[in-house]
Amino acid sequence: MFQIGSLVVLCGLLAQTTALLEALPVPLDQTLPLALTPALAPKPTDLAGSLTGALSNGLLSGGLLGTLENLPLLDILKTGGNPSSGLLGGLLGKVTSLTPLLNDIIDLKITNPQLLELGLVQSPDGHRLYVTIPLGMILNVKTPLVGSLLKLAVKLNITVELLAVTDEQKHVHLVVGDCTHSPGSLQISLLDGLGPLPIQSFVDNLTGILNNVLPGLVQEKVCPLVNAVLSRLDVTLVHSIVDALIHGLEFVIKV
C-alpha cells in the first residue's frame, strides 16, 4: 500500500513539473522553424508609385531645379558672335523700332523652376515604360533701365523611355531608351508686362525663338540626370520592375 501511494504522489509531482516546464519560455535556438508568411507581390499601383516617387526624389536631390535655373538661355540666344546677327539680335531688330527701351541688352533669367507630378505609361506589349517629366519655370525678361519688362510662364514635358536590357554578363538592367521633349508640350504664357509697350508683338517674336531653342536645351540637361537617377535606384525596386517588363506584366494602372 505504501509503495502504491508513493507512486501516486510521484506521478502527481511529475505532472506538475511538466506543466511548469511547458509554461516557461523556450530558448530561440530550441524552437521549431516558424511558418513564414509568403511575401505578397507588390500591387501594380505600389510598384508604379514607388518608381515615380523614386525618380522625382532622385531628380530633385540630383540638382534638377538648379540646373533649370542656370540654363544658359541668354548665351544660346546670343549665338552668332555679333549681337545684331544672333537670335537675340534678330529679335531686337524687330522690336527696337517700336520702343527705345529695348535698345539696351536684354537679360533673360529663369526663376521658380518646378518639377510637377510625373506621369507613367506602359507600352501595349508591356515591355517598355514612358515617363513624362513635366517642368515649369518663370522666364524674366529684363532691361537695365526699367528692370523687369516681362514675365513668362513656361511649361515643358520631357518624355523618357525605360527599357529592360541584358548585358554581356547576362545581367539585366533598367536603362533609358529615348529621352526627348514631347512635341507640342511647350507652353508659354504672359504673366505680366509693361502696359504701354506693344507687348504682344514682342512676346510673339520671343515665343517663336524659345520654341526653337528651349526644348532642346532642357532635354540636353535633364536626360543625363535621369540616367544618373536610374543608377541609384533601390535594387529591389529595379528588380521588380525589370521582371515585370521582361514578362510583359502590366503594372501601370490605366486611368
Coordinates of C-alpha atoms in Angstrom, one line a residue:
M1 CA 0.0 0.0 0.0
F2 CA 2.8 2.3 0.9
Q3 CA 4.6 1.7 -2.5
I4 CA 1.4 2.4 -4.4
G5 CA 0.7 5.6 -2.5
S6 CA 4.3 6.8 -3.2
L7 CA 3.9 6.1 -6.9
V8 CA 0.7 8.1 -7.0
V9 CA 2.4 11.1 -5.3
L10 CA 5.5 10.8 -7.6
C11 CA 3.3 10.8 -10.7
G12 CA 1.5 13.9 -9.4
L13 CA 4.8 15.7 -8.9
L14 CA 6.0 14.8 -12.3
A15 CA 2.8 16.1 -13.9
Q16 CA 3.1 19.5 -12.1
T17 CA 6.8 19.8 -13.1
T18 CA 5.9 19.0 -16.7
A19 CA 3.2 21.7 -16.7
L20 CA 5.6 24.3 -15.2
L21 CA 8.3 23.5 -17.8
E22 CA 5.8 23.9 -20.6
A23 CA 4.9 27.3 -19.3
L24 CA 8.5 28.5 -19.3
P25 CA 9.8 30.4 -22.5
V26 CA 11.9 28.2 -24.7
P27 CA 15.3 29.5 -25.9
L28 CA 15.2 30.7 -29.5
D29 CA 17.7 28.0 -30.6
Q30 CA 15.4 25.3 -29.5
T31 CA 12.3 26.4 -31.3
L32 CA 10.9 24.7 -34.3
P33 CA 11.1 26.7 -37.6
L34 CA 8.3 29.2 -37.7
A35 CA 5.9 29.1 -40.6
L36 CA 6.8 32.0 -42.8
T37 CA 4.1 34.0 -44.5
P38 CA 4.9 34.3 -48.2
A39 CA 5.8 37.8 -49.3
L40 CA 3.0 39.4 -51.2
A41 CA 3.7 40.6 -54.7
P42 CA 3.6 44.4 -54.8
K43 CA 0.4 45.8 -56.1
P44 CA 0.6 47.5 -59.5
T45 CA -0.1 50.9 -58.1
D46 CA 2.5 50.4 -55.4
L47 CA 5.2 49.4 -58.0
A48 CA 4.3 52.3 -60.3
G49 CA 4.1 54.8 -57.5
S50 CA 7.4 53.7 -56.0
L51 CA 9.1 54.2 -59.3
T52 CA 7.7 57.7 -60.0
G53 CA 8.4 58.7 -56.4
A54 CA 12.0 57.5 -56.5
L55 CA 12.5 59.2 -59.9
S56 CA 11.1 62.5 -58.5
N57 CA 13.2 62.4 -55.4
G58 CA 16.3 61.4 -57.3
L59 CA 15.8 64.3 -59.8
L60 CA 15.3 66.8 -57.0
S61 CA 18.2 65.6 -55.0
G62 CA 20.3 65.5 -58.1
G63 CA 20.0 69.2 -58.7
L64 CA 17.3 69.4 -61.3
L65 CA 15.9 72.7 -60.2
G66 CA 19.3 74.3 -60.0
T67 CA 20.1 73.0 -63.5
L68 CA 16.9 74.6 -64.9
E69 CA 17.6 77.9 -63.1
N70 CA 21.1 78.1 -64.6
L71 CA 20.2 77.2 -68.2
P72 CA 22.5 79.3 -70.4
L73 CA 19.5 80.6 -72.3
L74 CA 20.8 84.1 -72.9
D75 CA 24.1 82.7 -74.3
I76 CA 22.2 80.4 -76.6
L77 CA 20.0 83.3 -77.9
K78 CA 23.1 85.4 -78.5
T79 CA 24.8 82.7 -80.6
G80 CA 26.3 84.2 -83.7
G81 CA 29.1 86.4 -82.3
N82 CA 27.8 89.8 -83.5
P83 CA 24.7 90.6 -81.3
S84 CA 22.9 92.0 -84.3
S85 CA 23.3 88.8 -86.2
G86 CA 22.4 86.4 -83.4
L87 CA 19.0 85.2 -82.4
L88 CA 18.7 87.9 -79.8
G89 CA 20.0 90.5 -82.2
G90 CA 17.4 89.4 -84.8
L91 CA 14.7 89.7 -82.1
L92 CA 15.8 93.1 -81.1
G93 CA 15.9 94.2 -84.7
K94 CA 12.2 93.5 -85.0
V95 CA 11.2 95.4 -81.9
T96 CA 13.6 98.2 -81.3
S97 CA 11.8 100.4 -83.8
L98 CA 8.8 100.1 -81.5
T99 CA 10.3 101.4 -78.3
P100 CA 13.7 102.9 -77.3
L101 CA 13.6 100.9 -74.0
L102 CA 14.7 97.8 -75.9
N103 CA 17.9 99.4 -77.3
D104 CA 19.8 98.0 -74.3
I105 CA 20.9 94.4 -73.9
I106 CA 18.0 92.3 -72.6
D107 CA 18.7 89.9 -69.8
L108 CA 16.8 86.6 -69.7
K109 CA 16.7 84.9 -66.3
I110 CA 14.9 81.7 -65.2
T111 CA 13.3 81.7 -61.8
N112 CA 10.9 79.5 -59.8
P113 CA 11.8 76.2 -61.5
Q114 CA 9.4 73.4 -60.7
L115 CA 9.1 69.6 -61.1
L116 CA 5.4 68.7 -61.4
E117 CA 3.8 65.3 -60.9
L118 CA 5.4 62.6 -63.0
G119 CA 3.3 60.6 -65.4
L120 CA 3.8 56.9 -66.2
V121 CA 2.5 54.9 -69.1
Q122 CA 3.3 51.3 -70.1
S123 CA 3.6 50.2 -73.7
P124 CA 0.8 48.0 -75.1
D125 CA 3.1 45.0 -75.2
G126 CA 4.1 45.6 -71.5
H127 CA 7.9 45.7 -72.3
R128 CA 8.5 49.4 -72.1
L129 CA 7.7 52.4 -69.8
Y130 CA 7.3 56.0 -70.8
V131 CA 7.9 58.5 -68.0
T132 CA 6.6 62.1 -68.5
I133 CA 8.6 64.7 -66.6
P134 CA 6.6 67.9 -66.5
L135 CA 8.7 71.0 -65.8
G136 CA 7.6 74.6 -65.0
M137 CA 9.5 77.9 -64.8
I138 CA 9.2 81.6 -65.0
L139 CA 11.2 83.5 -67.6
N140 CA 12.0 87.1 -66.7
V141 CA 13.0 89.4 -69.5
K142 CA 14.8 92.5 -68.2
T143 CA 16.5 95.7 -69.4
P144 CA 18.9 97.7 -67.3
L145 CA 16.7 100.8 -67.5
V146 CA 13.3 99.5 -66.4
G147 CA 14.2 96.3 -64.6
S148 CA 11.6 93.6 -65.1
L149 CA 10.0 94.0 -68.5
L150 CA 8.1 90.7 -69.0
K151 CA 7.3 87.6 -67.0
L152 CA 6.5 84.5 -69.0
A153 CA 5.2 81.2 -67.5
V154 CA 6.9 78.3 -69.3
K155 CA 5.8 74.6 -69.2
L156 CA 7.6 71.8 -70.9
N157 CA 7.3 68.0 -70.8
I158 CA 10.3 65.6 -71.2
T159 CA 9.4 62.0 -72.1
V160 CA 11.8 59.2 -71.1
E161 CA 11.6 55.7 -72.4
L162 CA 12.7 53.0 -69.9
L163 CA 13.8 49.5 -71.1
A164 CA 15.0 46.3 -69.5
V165 CA 18.2 45.2 -71.3
T166 CA 20.6 42.3 -70.8
D167 CA 24.3 43.0 -70.9
E168 CA 27.1 40.6 -71.9
Q169 CA 27.3 39.1 -68.5
K170 CA 23.6 38.2 -68.7
H171 CA 22.8 40.8 -66.1
V172 CA 19.5 42.7 -66.7
H173 CA 19.4 46.5 -66.2
L174 CA 16.8 49.2 -66.4
V175 CA 18.1 51.8 -68.8
V176 CA 17.0 54.9 -70.7
G177 CA 16.0 54.4 -74.3
D178 CA 14.8 57.6 -76.0
C179 CA 14.8 60.8 -74.0
T180 CA 13.2 63.8 -75.7
H181 CA 10.8 66.7 -75.3
S182 CA 7.2 65.9 -76.0
P183 CA 6.2 67.5 -79.3
G184 CA 3.8 70.4 -78.8
S185 CA 4.2 70.3 -75.0
L186 CA 6.0 73.7 -74.7
Q187 CA 3.5 76.3 -73.3
I188 CA 4.4 79.9 -72.9
S189 CA 2.0 82.5 -71.5
L190 CA 2.4 86.1 -70.4
L191 CA 2.1 86.7 -66.7
D192 CA 2.7 90.4 -66.7
G193 CA 4.4 93.1 -68.6
L194 CA 4.6 96.9 -69.2
G195 CA 1.2 98.0 -70.4
P196 CA 2.2 101.0 -72.7
L197 CA 4.6 98.9 -74.8
P198 CA 3.4 96.8 -77.8
I199 CA 3.9 93.7 -75.7
Q200 CA 2.1 91.2 -77.9
S201 CA 4.5 91.7 -80.9
F202 CA 7.5 91.2 -78.6
V203 CA 6.0 88.1 -76.9
D204 CA 5.2 86.6 -80.3
N205 CA 8.8 87.0 -81.5
L206 CA 10.3 85.8 -78.3
T207 CA 7.9 82.8 -78.1
G208 CA 8.9 81.8 -81.7
I209 CA 12.6 81.8 -80.7
L210 CA 12.0 79.9 -77.5
N211 CA 10.1 77.2 -79.3
N212 CA 13.2 76.5 -81.4
V213 CA 15.7 76.8 -78.6
L214 CA 14.3 75.9 -75.1
P215 CA 13.1 72.3 -75.6
G216 CA 16.4 71.1 -76.9
L217 CA 18.3 72.9 -74.2
V218 CA 16.2 71.5 -71.4
Q219 CA 16.4 68.0 -72.9
E220 CA 20.2 68.2 -73.1
K221 CA 20.4 68.9 -69.4
V222 CA 17.6 66.7 -68.0
C223 CA 18.3 63.4 -69.8
P224 CA 21.7 62.8 -68.2
L225 CA 20.1 63.4 -64.8
V226 CA 17.6 60.7 -65.5
N227 CA 20.4 58.3 -66.3
A228 CA 22.2 59.1 -63.1
V229 CA 19.0 58.6 -61.0
L230 CA 18.4 55.2 -62.6
S231 CA 21.8 54.1 -61.5
R232 CA 21.0 54.9 -57.9
L233 CA 17.5 53.3 -57.6
D234 CA 16.8 50.7 -55.0
V235 CA 17.9 47.3 -56.2
T236 CA 14.7 45.5 -55.1
L237 CA 12.6 48.1 -56.9
V238 CA 14.6 47.8 -60.1
H239 CA 14.5 44.0 -60.0
S240 CA 10.7 44.0 -59.6
I241 CA 10.2 46.4 -62.5
V242 CA 12.7 44.6 -64.8
D243 CA 11.0 41.3 -64.1
A244 CA 7.6 42.7 -64.9
L245 CA 8.9 44.3 -68.1
I246 CA 10.6 41.1 -69.3
H247 CA 7.5 39.1 -68.8
G248 CA 5.2 41.8 -70.2
L249 CA 3.2 42.1 -67.0
E250 CA 1.0 45.1 -66.7
F251 CA 1.6 47.1 -63.5
V252 CA 0.7 50.6 -64.5
I253 CA -2.9 51.2 -63.9
K254 CA -4.6 53.0 -66.9
V255 CA -6.7 56.0 -65.9

